[in-house]
Amino acid sequence: MGHTPTLQPRPDASRSAGPPDLGIVMTGGGARAAYQVGFLRCVARRFPELRIPYITGISAGAINAAHLASHPGTFLQAVQELSDLWSNVTIGDVFRTDTLSLARNALNWLRQLTSGGISTRPLGRALMDTDPLRAYLTEVLHTEDGVLPGVRHNLDHGRIKALAISTTSYSTGRSVVWIQGGEVKLWNRPQREPRQATITADHIMASAALPLFFPAVEIDGAWYGDGGMRLLTPLSPAIHLGARSIIAISTRYDASVAEAAVHTIQGYPPPVQVMGMLMNSVFLDTLDYSVFQLQRLNRLIGEVPVEKREGLEPVRLLTLRPSADLGRLATQFEAHLPRPLRFFARGLGTKETRSSDFLSLILFHPDYVSALIEMGEKDAEARADEIGTFLGAEE
């Protein structure tokens, strides 16, 4: 099991609650979401009473978002508990890893592919069985009939203004953002649909359902999967909710030109390399595009006189990224995978690449998770002055 030291506020910690229009955007990436926890640890030590009115989560980031929005304590206490949960999570807490379960799911797919559509057996829904994750979330989020009562409590007491969880509808192909909060003006955009709802464990499970690997989740008669698949602008839900100061935590390493030119494989790309690139395009690249769009829009707004902006306001943005390649880091921990899963992963070609982005998504091992948390904390510490200024420490 991993272990994370008790989180204590710094002696010079600010008592500021932060900007009143602060929002946070936590994107996906499976196990990579532990990196976000490291950033939160750094911020919590410096701002133990920080308030984040607008909390949004996508994919695995939805788990972190739901915890922050439902915790009854201070920001410091919420982050400490979240840190403890991630530090002690195991792969078995997320999906079944026994040989029988993995083989049965794989054979169901193989049978369906070779049946020509005439098989009367139920379709194989996913490679992994995520019943353990549902049980784990039910326990740690203290759900009641699937509902997170802490979210309603914090809304009623003004601790938060809205929680938004992004999913993708397999039934319509649209990005659906589920919103719990008062005084929310819904918006409609092409392929994007907001819905007011009481957030449940189903919404979180759906948002974190990696396509093909984790099963889709039925909500109100339709099926939903990972929230990152169709949400091309991850910053937009927080902006629509009212956030004008946004912290966005990416789990994508921004490689230099020289690093990007280095080959991570030799010869023909193995399946795991192709899957990793597909996952990156779904979960990681969209935030970069969204940040670029917002920065360009801010510049355009700045060139327009205030009286002619028609209600448009610039949005302050702070983006944090890993200082190292999380896929390359994951390869160092491959041996910690349970034997059946390690056998499956190596069959897909994990030994043929120096940086396995796919492996970094499913490696819910305490040692790897702790390394991610430590990196996130160090990266945030390196930008502590910038973060302090953004959150109003000088006040």
mmCIF file of C-alpha atoms in Angstrom:
data_model
loop_
_atom_site.group_PDB
_atom_site.id
_atom_site.type_symbol
_atom_site.label_atom_id
_atom_site.label_comp_id
_atom_site.label_asym_id
_atom_site.label_seq_id
_atom_site.Cartn_x
_atom_site.Cartn_y
_atom_site.Cartn_z
ATOM 1 C CA MET A 1 0.000 0.000 0.000
ATOM 2 C CA GLY A 2 1.091 3.552 -0.646
ATOM 3 C CA HIS A 3 1.398 6.136 2.078
ATOM 4 C CA THR A 4 1.032 9.886 1.875
ATOM 5 C CA PRO A 5 2.258 12.123 4.719
ATOM 6 C CA THR A 6 -0.361 14.055 6.644
ATOM 7 C CA LEU A 7 -1.122 17.335 4.927
ATOM 8 C CA GLN A 8 -0.377 20.370 7.109
ATOM 9 C CA PRO A 9 -0.872 24.031 6.181
ATOM 10 C CA ARG A 10 2.282 26.076 5.740
ATOM 11 C CA PRO A 11 3.119 28.515 8.552
ATOM 12 C CA ASP A 12 2.563 31.359 6.087
ATOM 13 C CA ALA A 13 -0.654 29.860 4.662
ATOM 14 C CA SER A 14 -3.118 32.416 3.298
ATOM 15 C CA ARG A 15 -6.595 32.506 4.845
ATOM 16 C CA SER A 16 -7.949 33.854 1.564
ATOM 17 C CA ALA A 17 -10.920 31.907 0.192
ATOM 18 C CA GLY A 18 -9.768 32.691 -3.346
ATOM 19 C CA PRO A 19 -11.532 34.492 -6.202
ATOM 20 C CA PRO A 20 -15.359 34.385 -5.921
ATOM 21 C CA ASP A 21 -15.610 33.226 -9.546
ATOM 22 C CA LEU A 22 -12.990 30.462 -9.297
ATOM 23 C CA GLY A 23 -13.475 27.254 -11.234
ATOM 24 C CA ILE A 24 -11.398 24.110 -11.646
ATOM 25 C CA VAL A 25 -11.234 21.790 -14.650
ATOM 26 C CA MET A 26 -9.907 18.279 -14.072
ATOM 27 C CA THR A 27 -9.559 16.228 -17.228
ATOM 28 C CA GLY A 28 -9.176 12.497 -17.736
ATOM 29 C CA GLY A 29 -6.433 10.004 -18.263
ATOM 30 C CA GLY A 30 -7.308 7.066 -15.989
ATOM 31 C CA ALA A 31 -4.633 6.600 -13.333
ATOM 32 C CA ARG A 32 -2.994 9.826 -14.534
ATOM 33 C CA ALA A 33 -5.660 11.724 -12.571
ATOM 34 C CA ALA A 34 -3.529 11.077 -9.477
ATOM 35 C CA TYR A 35 -1.235 13.819 -10.801
ATOM 36 C CA GLN A 36 -4.044 16.313 -10.146
ATOM 37 C CA VAL A 37 -4.043 15.312 -6.491
ATOM 38 C CA GLY A 38 -0.406 16.363 -6.135
ATOM 39 C CA PHE A 39 -1.234 19.833 -7.437
ATOM 40 C CA LEU A 40 -4.179 20.066 -5.038
ATOM 41 C CA ARG A 41 -1.929 19.093 -2.110
ATOM 42 C CA CYS A 42 0.393 22.007 -2.808
ATOM 43 C CA VAL A 43 -2.482 24.461 -3.127
ATOM 44 C CA ALA A 44 -4.214 23.141 0.007
ATOM 45 C CA ARG A 45 -1.125 23.708 2.159
ATOM 46 C CA ARG A 46 -0.972 27.337 1.042
ATOM 47 C CA PHE A 47 -4.736 27.948 0.894
ATOM 48 C CA PRO A 48 -6.314 25.576 3.454
ATOM 49 C CA GLU A 49 -9.651 27.426 3.330
ATOM 50 C CA LEU A 50 -9.849 27.867 -0.436
ATOM 51 C CA ARG A 51 -13.331 27.807 -1.947
ATOM 52 C CA ILE A 52 -13.865 26.586 -5.508
ATOM 53 C CA PRO A 53 -17.436 27.511 -6.466
ATOM 54 C CA TYR A 54 -17.398 25.838 -9.889
ATOM 55 C CA ILE A 55 -16.057 22.284 -10.023
ATOM 56 C CA THR A 56 -15.958 20.322 -13.275
ATOM 57 C CA GLY A 57 -14.662 16.840 -13.969
ATOM 58 C CA ILE A 58 -14.100 14.806 -17.101
ATOM 59 C CA SER A 59 -13.349 11.077 -17.235
ATOM 60 C CA ALA A 60 -11.198 10.069 -14.233
ATOM 61 C CA GLY A 61 -11.097 13.744 -13.255
ATOM 62 C CA ALA A 62 -14.801 13.371 -12.448
ATOM 63 C CA ILE A 63 -13.855 11.242 -9.442
ATOM 64 C CA ASN A 64 -11.665 14.015 -8.046
ATOM 65 C CA ALA A 65 -14.322 16.618 -8.838
ATOM 66 C CA ALA A 66 -17.068 14.657 -7.114
ATOM 67 C CA HIS A 67 -14.954 14.216 -3.991
ATOM 68 C CA LEU A 68 -14.110 17.922 -3.717
ATOM 69 C CA ALA A 69 -17.725 18.938 -4.316
ATOM 70 C CA SER A 70 -19.155 16.539 -1.736
ATOM 71 C CA HIS A 71 -16.627 16.743 1.110
ATOM 72 C CA PRO A 72 -18.027 18.463 4.241
ATOM 73 C CA GLY A 73 -14.720 19.772 5.562
ATOM 74 C CA THR A 74 -12.252 22.465 4.588
ATOM 75 C CA PHE A 75 -10.355 22.391 1.317
ATOM 76 C CA LEU A 76 -7.299 21.113 3.195
ATOM 77 C CA GLN A 77 -9.283 18.288 4.757
ATOM 78 C CA ALA A 78 -10.916 17.355 1.451
ATOM 79 C CA VAL A 79 -7.571 17.179 -0.332
ATOM 80 C CA GLN A 80 -5.977 15.167 2.481
ATOM 81 C CA GLU A 81 -8.715 12.559 2.263
ATOM 82 C CA LEU A 82 -8.553 12.491 -1.537
ATOM 83 C CA SER A 83 -4.780 12.060 -1.342
ATOM 84 C CA ASP A 84 -5.144 9.161 1.095
ATOM 85 C CA LEU A 85 -7.697 7.463 -1.149
ATOM 86 C CA TRP A 86 -5.481 7.670 -4.236
ATOM 87 C CA SER A 87 -2.353 6.627 -2.348
ATOM 88 C CA ASN A 88 -4.010 3.420 -1.205
ATOM 89 C CA VAL A 89 -5.959 2.504 -4.336
ATOM 90 C CA THR A 90 -5.083 -0.750 -6.065
ATOM 91 C CA ILE A 91 -5.895 -2.094 -9.510
ATOM 92 C CA GLY A 92 -8.293 -4.509 -7.809
ATOM 93 C CA ASP A 93 -10.243 -1.517 -6.456
ATOM 94 C CA VAL A 94 -10.898 -0.394 -10.042
ATOM 95 C CA PHE A 95 -11.487 -3.544 -12.101
ATOM 96 C CA ARG A 96 -11.220 -7.299 -11.800
ATOM 97 C CA THR A 97 -7.792 -8.620 -12.763
ATOM 98 C CA ASP A 98 -8.201 -12.364 -12.271
ATOM 99 C CA THR A 99 -7.494 -14.581 -15.250
ATOM 100 C CA LEU A 100 -11.051 -15.918 -15.395
ATOM 101 C CA SER A 101 -12.660 -12.475 -15.602
ATOM 102 C CA LEU A 102 -10.259 -11.127 -18.249
ATOM 103 C CA ALA A 103 -10.441 -14.319 -20.313
ATOM 104 C CA ARG A 104 -14.231 -14.487 -20.157
ATOM 105 C CA ASN A 105 -14.640 -10.896 -21.347
ATOM 106 C CA ALA A 106 -12.075 -11.352 -24.140
ATOM 107 C CA LEU A 107 -13.747 -14.600 -25.293
ATOM 108 C CA ASN A 108 -17.161 -12.915 -25.348
ATOM 109 C CA TRP A 109 -15.764 -10.330 -27.763
ATOM 110 C CA LEU A 110 -14.054 -12.980 -29.880
ATOM 111 C CA ARG A 111 -17.229 -15.049 -30.052
ATOM 112 C CA GLN A 112 -19.238 -12.038 -31.157
ATOM 113 C CA LEU A 113 -16.695 -11.058 -33.833
ATOM 114 C CA THR A 114 -16.689 -14.560 -35.319
ATOM 115 C CA SER A 115 -20.439 -15.175 -35.080
ATOM 116 C CA GLY A 116 -21.435 -12.954 -37.977
ATOM 117 C CA GLY A 117 -24.033 -11.337 -35.745
ATOM 118 C CA ILE A 118 -26.093 -14.521 -35.321
ATOM 119 C CA SER A 119 -24.964 -15.321 -31.782
ATOM 120 C CA THR A 120 -27.807 -15.380 -29.276
ATOM 121 C CA ARG A 121 -25.470 -14.790 -26.359
ATOM 122 C CA PRO A 122 -25.378 -11.323 -24.734
ATOM 123 C CA LEU A 123 -22.869 -8.949 -26.269
ATOM 124 C CA GLY A 124 -19.544 -8.519 -24.505
ATOM 125 C CA ARG A 125 -19.744 -5.027 -23.039
ATOM 126 C CA ALA A 126 -16.121 -4.318 -22.165
ATOM 127 C CA LEU A 127 -12.784 -5.927 -21.537
ATOM 128 C CA MET A 128 -12.742 -4.993 -17.852
ATOM 129 C CA ASP A 129 -15.308 -5.594 -15.124
ATOM 130 C CA THR A 130 -15.527 -2.331 -13.128
ATOM 131 C CA ASP A 131 -17.901 -3.505 -10.402
ATOM 132 C CA PRO A 132 -15.066 -3.000 -7.863
ATOM 133 C CA LEU A 133 -14.827 0.692 -8.823
ATOM 134 C CA ARG A 134 -18.551 1.193 -8.303
ATOM 135 C CA ALA A 135 -18.345 -0.416 -4.865
ATOM 136 C CA TYR A 136 -15.276 1.666 -4.028
ATOM 137 C CA LEU A 137 -16.906 4.961 -5.062
ATOM 138 C CA THR A 138 -20.090 4.082 -3.215
ATOM 139 C CA GLU A 139 -18.051 3.713 -0.048
ATOM 140 C CA VAL A 140 -15.637 6.640 -0.299
ATOM 141 C CA LEU A 141 -18.213 9.153 -1.587
ATOM 142 C CA HIS A 142 -20.744 8.073 1.071
ATOM 143 C CA THR A 143 -23.538 7.725 -1.462
ATOM 144 C CA GLU A 144 -27.156 7.130 -0.482
ATOM 145 C CA ASP A 145 -29.040 5.149 -3.151
ATOM 146 C CA GLY A 146 -26.322 6.285 -5.534
ATOM 147 C CA VAL A 147 -26.736 9.999 -4.737
ATOM 148 C CA LEU A 148 -23.926 12.114 -3.276
ATOM 149 C CA PRO A 149 -25.634 13.901 -0.348
ATOM 150 C CA GLY A 150 -22.530 15.990 0.330
ATOM 151 C CA VAL A 151 -23.003 17.866 -2.950
ATOM 152 C CA ARG A 152 -26.498 19.036 -1.977
ATOM 153 C CA HIS A 153 -25.244 19.983 1.486
ATOM 154 C CA ASN A 154 -22.436 22.114 0.082
ATOM 155 C CA LEU A 155 -24.769 23.748 -2.438
ATOM 156 C CA ASP A 156 -27.314 24.582 0.262
ATOM 157 C CA HIS A 157 -24.612 26.142 2.456
ATOM 158 C CA GLY A 158 -23.026 28.144 -0.361
ATOM 159 C CA ARG A 159 -19.723 26.250 -0.272
ATOM 160 C CA ILE A 160 -20.016 25.515 -4.001
ATOM 161 C CA LYS A 161 -22.239 26.889 -6.756
ATOM 162 C CA ALA A 162 -22.204 24.023 -9.245
ATOM 163 C CA LEU A 163 -20.740 20.612 -10.007
ATOM 164 C CA ALA A 164 -20.521 19.506 -13.641
ATOM 165 C CA ILE A 165 -19.687 15.980 -14.817
ATOM 166 C CA SER A 166 -19.109 15.369 -18.535
ATOM 167 C CA THR A 167 -20.155 12.181 -20.310
ATOM 168 C CA THR A 168 -20.626 11.034 -23.905
ATOM 169 C CA SER A 169 -23.924 9.597 -25.082
ATOM 170 C CA TYR A 170 -23.470 6.459 -27.155
ATOM 171 C CA SER A 171 -27.148 6.771 -28.076
ATOM 172 C CA THR A 172 -26.880 10.216 -29.724
ATOM 173 C CA GLY A 173 -23.134 10.765 -30.139
ATOM 174 C CA ARG A 174 -23.378 14.050 -28.208
ATOM 175 C CA SER A 175 -21.345 15.322 -25.287
ATOM 176 C CA VAL A 176 -23.682 15.562 -22.300
ATOM 177 C CA VAL A 177 -22.693 17.666 -19.278
ATOM 178 C CA TRP A 178 -24.648 16.829 -16.128
ATOM 179 C CA ILE A 179 -24.959 19.827 -13.811
ATOM 180 C CA GLN A 180 -26.045 20.009 -10.206
ATOM 181 C CA GLY A 181 -26.376 23.548 -8.938
ATOM 182 C CA GLY A 182 -28.725 26.475 -8.559
ATOM 183 C CA GLU A 183 -29.156 29.453 -10.867
ATOM 184 C CA VAL A 184 -27.429 27.713 -13.756
ATOM 185 C CA LYS A 185 -28.318 29.063 -17.186
ATOM 186 C CA LEU A 186 -28.189 26.130 -19.554
ATOM 187 C CA TRP A 187 -26.580 26.483 -22.961
ATOM 188 C CA ASN A 188 -26.753 24.556 -26.209
ATOM 189 C CA ARG A 189 -23.979 24.086 -28.732
ATOM 190 C CA PRO A 190 -23.530 21.693 -31.672
ATOM 191 C CA GLN A 191 -22.865 18.199 -30.318
ATOM 192 C CA ARG A 192 -22.931 19.515 -26.726
ATOM 193 C CA GLU A 193 -25.865 19.303 -24.369
ATOM 194 C CA PRO A 194 -26.125 20.443 -20.729
ATOM 195 C CA ARG A 195 -28.630 18.789 -18.392
ATOM 196 C CA GLN A 196 -29.523 19.604 -14.826
ATOM 197 C CA ALA A 197 -29.483 16.541 -12.622
ATOM 198 C CA THR A 198 -28.754 15.202 -9.190
ATOM 199 C CA ILE A 199 -25.253 13.773 -9.596
ATOM 200 C CA THR A 200 -25.024 10.085 -8.770
ATOM 201 C CA ALA A 201 -22.394 7.363 -8.848
ATOM 202 C CA ASP A 202 -23.747 6.426 -12.295
ATOM 203 C CA HIS A 203 -22.713 9.803 -13.726
ATOM 204 C CA ILE A 204 -19.208 9.413 -12.338
ATOM 205 C CA MET A 205 -18.889 5.823 -13.525
ATOM 206 C CA ALA A 206 -20.060 6.853 -16.998
ATOM 207 C CA SER A 207 -17.663 9.781 -17.200
ATOM 208 C CA ALA A 208 -14.729 7.532 -16.286
ATOM 209 C CA ALA A 209 -15.722 4.636 -18.597
ATOM 210 C CA LEU A 210 -12.717 4.246 -20.905
ATOM 211 C CA PRO A 211 -14.137 3.234 -24.301
ATOM 212 C CA LEU A 212 -14.096 -0.533 -24.946
ATOM 213 C CA PHE A 213 -12.115 -1.230 -21.775
ATOM 214 C CA PHE A 214 -14.700 -0.065 -19.192
ATOM 215 C CA PRO A 215 -18.426 -0.753 -19.730
ATOM 216 C CA ALA A 216 -20.859 2.026 -20.606
ATOM 217 C CA VAL A 217 -23.421 3.053 -17.977
ATOM 218 C CA GLU A 218 -27.167 3.370 -18.439
ATOM 219 C CA ILE A 219 -28.703 6.653 -17.290
ATOM 220 C CA ASP A 220 -32.363 7.525 -17.933
ATOM 221 C CA GLY A 221 -32.709 4.839 -20.577
ATOM 222 C CA ALA A 222 -29.610 5.753 -22.631
ATOM 223 C CA TRP A 223 -25.997 4.580 -22.522
ATOM 224 C CA TYR A 224 -23.067 6.835 -21.668
ATOM 225 C CA GLY A 225 -19.302 6.518 -21.741
ATOM 226 C CA ASP A 226 -16.150 8.510 -21.139
ATOM 227 C CA GLY A 227 -16.725 12.254 -21.001
ATOM 228 C CA GLY A 228 -13.588 13.094 -22.967
ATOM 229 C CA MET A 229 -14.674 11.462 -26.230
ATOM 230 C CA ARG A 230 -16.787 14.299 -27.667
ATOM 231 C CA LEU A 231 -15.977 17.255 -25.401
ATOM 232 C CA LEU A 232 -13.645 19.205 -27.690
ATOM 233 C CA THR A 233 -13.506 22.244 -25.384
ATOM 234 C CA PRO A 234 -13.043 21.009 -21.785
ATOM 235 C CA LEU A 235 -12.937 24.574 -20.427
ATOM 236 C CA SER A 236 -16.380 25.453 -21.745
ATOM 237 C CA PRO A 237 -18.556 23.935 -18.953
ATOM 238 C CA ALA A 238 -16.745 25.944 -16.265
ATOM 239 C CA ILE A 239 -17.026 29.144 -18.322
ATOM 240 C CA HIS A 240 -20.734 28.615 -19.011
ATOM 241 C CA LEU A 241 -21.365 28.014 -15.318
ATOM 242 C CA GLY A 242 -19.846 31.400 -14.463
ATOM 243 C CA ALA A 243 -16.159 30.820 -13.713
ATOM 244 C CA ARG A 244 -13.943 33.735 -14.741
ATOM 245 C CA SER A 245 -10.796 32.452 -13.028
ATOM 246 C CA ILE A 246 -10.024 28.871 -14.020
ATOM 247 C CA ILE A 247 -7.420 26.360 -12.895
ATOM 248 C CA ALA A 248 -6.970 23.613 -15.501
ATOM 249 C CA ILE A 249 -4.872 20.579 -14.595
ATOM 250 C CA SER A 250 -3.635 18.655 -17.606
ATOM 251 C CA THR A 251 -2.087 15.193 -17.449
ATOM 252 C CA ARG A 252 -0.281 15.602 -20.777
ATOM 253 C CA TYR A 253 3.461 16.234 -20.853
ATOM 254 C CA ASP A 254 4.383 19.054 -23.230
ATOM 255 C CA ALA A 255 7.458 17.608 -24.907
ATOM 256 C CA SER A 256 10.082 19.875 -26.429
ATOM 257 C CA VAL A 257 10.704 19.794 -30.175
ATOM 258 C CA ALA A 258 13.838 17.711 -29.617
ATOM 259 C CA GLU A 259 12.041 15.238 -27.330
ATOM 260 C CA ALA A 260 9.103 14.901 -29.691
ATOM 261 C CA ALA A 261 11.459 13.943 -32.527
ATOM 262 C CA VAL A 262 12.826 10.925 -30.609
ATOM 263 C CA HIS A 263 11.250 7.615 -31.663
ATOM 264 C CA THR A 264 9.595 5.692 -28.833
ATOM 265 C CA ILE A 265 9.328 2.488 -30.883
ATOM 266 C CA GLN A 266 11.411 0.653 -33.470
ATOM 267 C CA GLY A 267 9.683 -0.995 -36.393
ATOM 268 C CA TYR A 268 5.954 -1.417 -36.926
ATOM 269 C CA PRO A 269 3.793 0.138 -34.149
ATOM 270 C CA PRO A 270 2.375 -2.474 -31.760
ATOM 271 C CA PRO A 271 -1.335 -2.262 -30.813
ATOM 272 C CA VAL A 272 -0.543 -0.633 -27.477
ATOM 273 C CA GLN A 273 1.193 2.269 -29.254
ATOM 274 C CA VAL A 274 -1.807 2.846 -31.515
ATOM 275 C CA MET A 275 -4.217 2.660 -28.573
ATOM 276 C CA GLY A 276 -2.100 5.099 -26.586
ATOM 277 C CA MET A 277 -2.194 7.657 -29.385
ATOM 278 C CA LEU A 278 -5.956 7.249 -29.736
ATOM 279 C CA MET A 279 -6.399 7.746 -26.004
ATOM 280 C CA ASN A 280 -4.221 10.862 -26.095
ATOM 281 C CA SER A 281 -6.351 12.372 -28.832
ATOM 282 C CA VAL A 282 -9.480 11.707 -26.775
ATOM 283 C CA PHE A 283 -8.376 12.642 -23.272
ATOM 284 C CA LEU A 284 -5.352 14.925 -23.461
ATOM 285 C CA ASP A 285 -5.073 16.875 -26.717
ATOM 286 C CA THR A 286 -8.466 18.587 -26.441
ATOM 287 C CA LEU A 287 -7.450 20.619 -23.395
ATOM 288 C CA ASP A 288 -4.507 22.098 -25.315
ATOM 289 C CA TYR A 289 -6.880 23.138 -28.097
ATOM 290 C CA SER A 290 -9.334 24.610 -25.590
ATOM 291 C CA VAL A 291 -6.581 26.599 -23.864
ATOM 292 C CA PHE A 292 -5.387 27.956 -27.221
ATOM 293 C CA GLN A 293 -8.930 29.027 -28.116
ATOM 294 C CA LEU A 294 -9.457 30.788 -24.799
ATOM 295 C CA GLN A 295 -6.141 32.630 -24.978
ATOM 296 C CA ARG A 296 -6.960 33.849 -28.469
ATOM 297 C CA LEU A 297 -10.454 34.929 -27.402
ATOM 298 C CA ASN A 298 -9.021 36.825 -24.425
ATOM 299 C CA ARG A 299 -6.708 38.742 -26.751
ATOM 300 C CA LEU A 300 -9.587 39.639 -29.052
ATOM 301 C CA ILE A 301 -11.766 40.777 -26.134
ATOM 302 C CA GLY A 302 -8.903 42.931 -24.864
ATOM 303 C CA GLU A 303 -8.850 44.820 -28.146
ATOM 304 C CA VAL A 304 -12.554 45.687 -27.966
ATOM 305 C CA PRO A 305 -13.764 48.669 -25.874
ATOM 306 C CA VAL A 306 -15.626 47.586 -22.755
ATOM 307 C CA GLU A 307 -18.889 49.197 -23.873
ATOM 308 C CA LYS A 308 -18.861 47.132 -27.077
ATOM 309 C CA ARG A 309 -18.098 43.700 -25.634
ATOM 310 C CA GLU A 310 -21.779 42.714 -25.301
ATOM 311 C CA GLY A 311 -21.227 40.988 -21.985
ATOM 312 C CA LEU A 312 -18.071 39.106 -22.990
ATOM 313 C CA GLU A 313 -15.372 39.083 -20.326
ATOM 314 C CA PRO A 314 -11.794 37.814 -20.422
ATOM 315 C CA VAL A 315 -11.224 34.641 -18.425
ATOM 316 C CA ARG A 316 -8.125 34.270 -16.267
ATOM 317 C CA LEU A 317 -6.506 30.887 -16.782
ATOM 318 C CA LEU A 318 -3.818 28.940 -14.960
ATOM 319 C CA THR A 319 -2.772 25.657 -16.586
ATOM 320 C CA LEU A 320 -0.505 23.098 -14.942
ATOM 321 C CA ARG A 321 1.174 20.227 -16.816
ATOM 322 C CA PRO A 322 3.438 17.341 -15.812
ATOM 323 C CA SER A 323 7.165 18.057 -15.941
ATOM 324 C CA ALA A 324 7.873 14.539 -17.249
ATOM 325 C CA ASP A 325 6.347 12.014 -19.637
ATOM 326 C CA LEU A 326 3.824 10.005 -17.612
ATOM 327 C CA GLY A 327 3.801 7.244 -20.234
ATOM 328 C CA ARG A 328 7.552 6.806 -19.926
ATOM 329 C CA LEU A 329 7.204 6.818 -16.147
ATOM 330 C CA ALA A 330 4.543 4.090 -16.331
ATOM 331 C CA THR A 331 6.900 1.670 -18.082
ATOM 332 C CA GLN A 332 9.036 1.633 -14.940
ATOM 333 C CA PHE A 333 6.120 0.138 -12.987
ATOM 334 C CA GLU A 334 4.836 -2.401 -15.525
ATOM 335 C CA ALA A 335 6.182 -5.289 -13.461
ATOM 336 C CA HIS A 336 3.730 -4.321 -10.688
ATOM 337 C CA LEU A 337 0.732 -5.291 -12.813
ATOM 338 C CA PRO A 338 -1.118 -8.446 -11.740
ATOM 339 C CA ARG A 339 0.213 -11.383 -13.760
ATOM 340 C CA PRO A 340 -2.873 -11.896 -15.994
ATOM 341 C CA LEU A 341 -3.034 -8.196 -16.842
ATOM 342 C CA ARG A 342 0.727 -8.004 -17.375
ATOM 343 C CA PHE A 343 0.505 -10.960 -19.751
ATOM 344 C CA PHE A 344 -2.279 -9.217 -21.674
ATOM 345 C CA ALA A 345 -0.444 -5.858 -21.772
ATOM 346 C CA ARG A 346 2.790 -7.388 -23.011
ATOM 347 C CA GLY A 347 0.822 -9.217 -25.668
ATOM 348 C CA LEU A 348 -0.285 -5.791 -26.914
ATOM 349 C CA GLY A 349 3.342 -4.651 -27.110
ATOM 350 C CA THR A 350 4.217 -2.739 -23.934
ATOM 351 C CA LYS A 351 7.758 -4.128 -24.085
ATOM 352 C CA GLU A 352 8.230 -2.656 -27.557
ATOM 353 C CA THR A 353 7.768 0.992 -26.581
ATOM 354 C CA ARG A 354 9.719 3.336 -24.327
ATOM 355 C CA SER A 355 6.617 5.343 -23.444
ATOM 356 C CA SER A 356 3.338 3.512 -22.916
ATOM 357 C CA ASP A 357 0.515 6.015 -22.683
ATOM 358 C CA PHE A 358 -2.003 3.177 -22.603
ATOM 359 C CA LEU A 359 -0.250 1.607 -19.620
ATOM 360 C CA SER A 360 -0.308 4.945 -17.795
ATOM 361 C CA LEU A 361 -4.129 4.929 -17.978
ATOM 362 C CA ILE A 362 -4.710 1.560 -16.283
ATOM 363 C CA LEU A 363 -1.765 1.386 -13.846
ATOM 364 C CA PHE A 364 -3.698 1.983 -10.624
ATOM 365 C CA HIS A 365 -0.819 0.797 -8.464
ATOM 366 C CA PRO A 366 0.129 2.588 -5.209
ATOM 367 C CA ASP A 367 3.771 3.034 -6.244
ATOM 368 C CA TYR A 368 2.926 4.582 -9.621
ATOM 369 C CA VAL A 369 0.122 6.663 -8.116
ATOM 370 C CA SER A 370 2.429 7.958 -5.376
ATOM 371 C CA ALA A 371 5.012 8.923 -8.022
ATOM 372 C CA LEU A 372 2.324 10.883 -9.878
ATOM 373 C CA ILE A 373 1.168 12.661 -6.721
ATOM 374 C CA GLU A 374 4.751 13.560 -5.838
ATOM 375 C CA MET A 375 5.367 14.939 -9.332
ATOM 376 C CA GLY A 376 2.186 17.015 -9.238
ATOM 377 C CA GLU A 377 3.130 18.460 -5.874
ATOM 378 C CA LYS A 378 6.662 19.337 -6.981
ATOM 379 C CA ASP A 379 5.436 20.891 -10.230
ATOM 380 C CA ALA A 380 2.998 23.059 -8.294
ATOM 381 C CA GLU A 381 5.674 24.062 -5.783
ATOM 382 C CA ALA A 382 7.860 25.196 -8.669
ATOM 383 C CA ARG A 383 5.097 27.621 -9.647
ATOM 384 C CA ALA A 384 3.974 28.503 -6.132
ATOM 385 C CA ASP A 385 4.409 32.263 -6.574
ATOM 386 C CA GLU A 386 2.374 32.236 -9.778
ATOM 387 C CA ILE A 387 -0.352 30.166 -8.136
ATOM 388 C CA GLY A 388 -0.397 32.464 -5.105
ATOM 389 C CA THR A 389 -0.820 35.531 -7.286
ATOM 390 C CA PHE A 390 -3.579 33.853 -9.280
ATOM 391 C CA LEU A 391 -5.497 32.937 -6.146
ATOM 392 C CA GLY A 392 -5.034 36.337 -4.564
ATOM 393 C CA ALA A 393 -2.454 35.587 -1.878
ATOM 394 C CA GLU A 394 -1.360 39.228 -1.912
ATOM 395 C CA GLU A 395 -4.752 40.190 -0.539
#
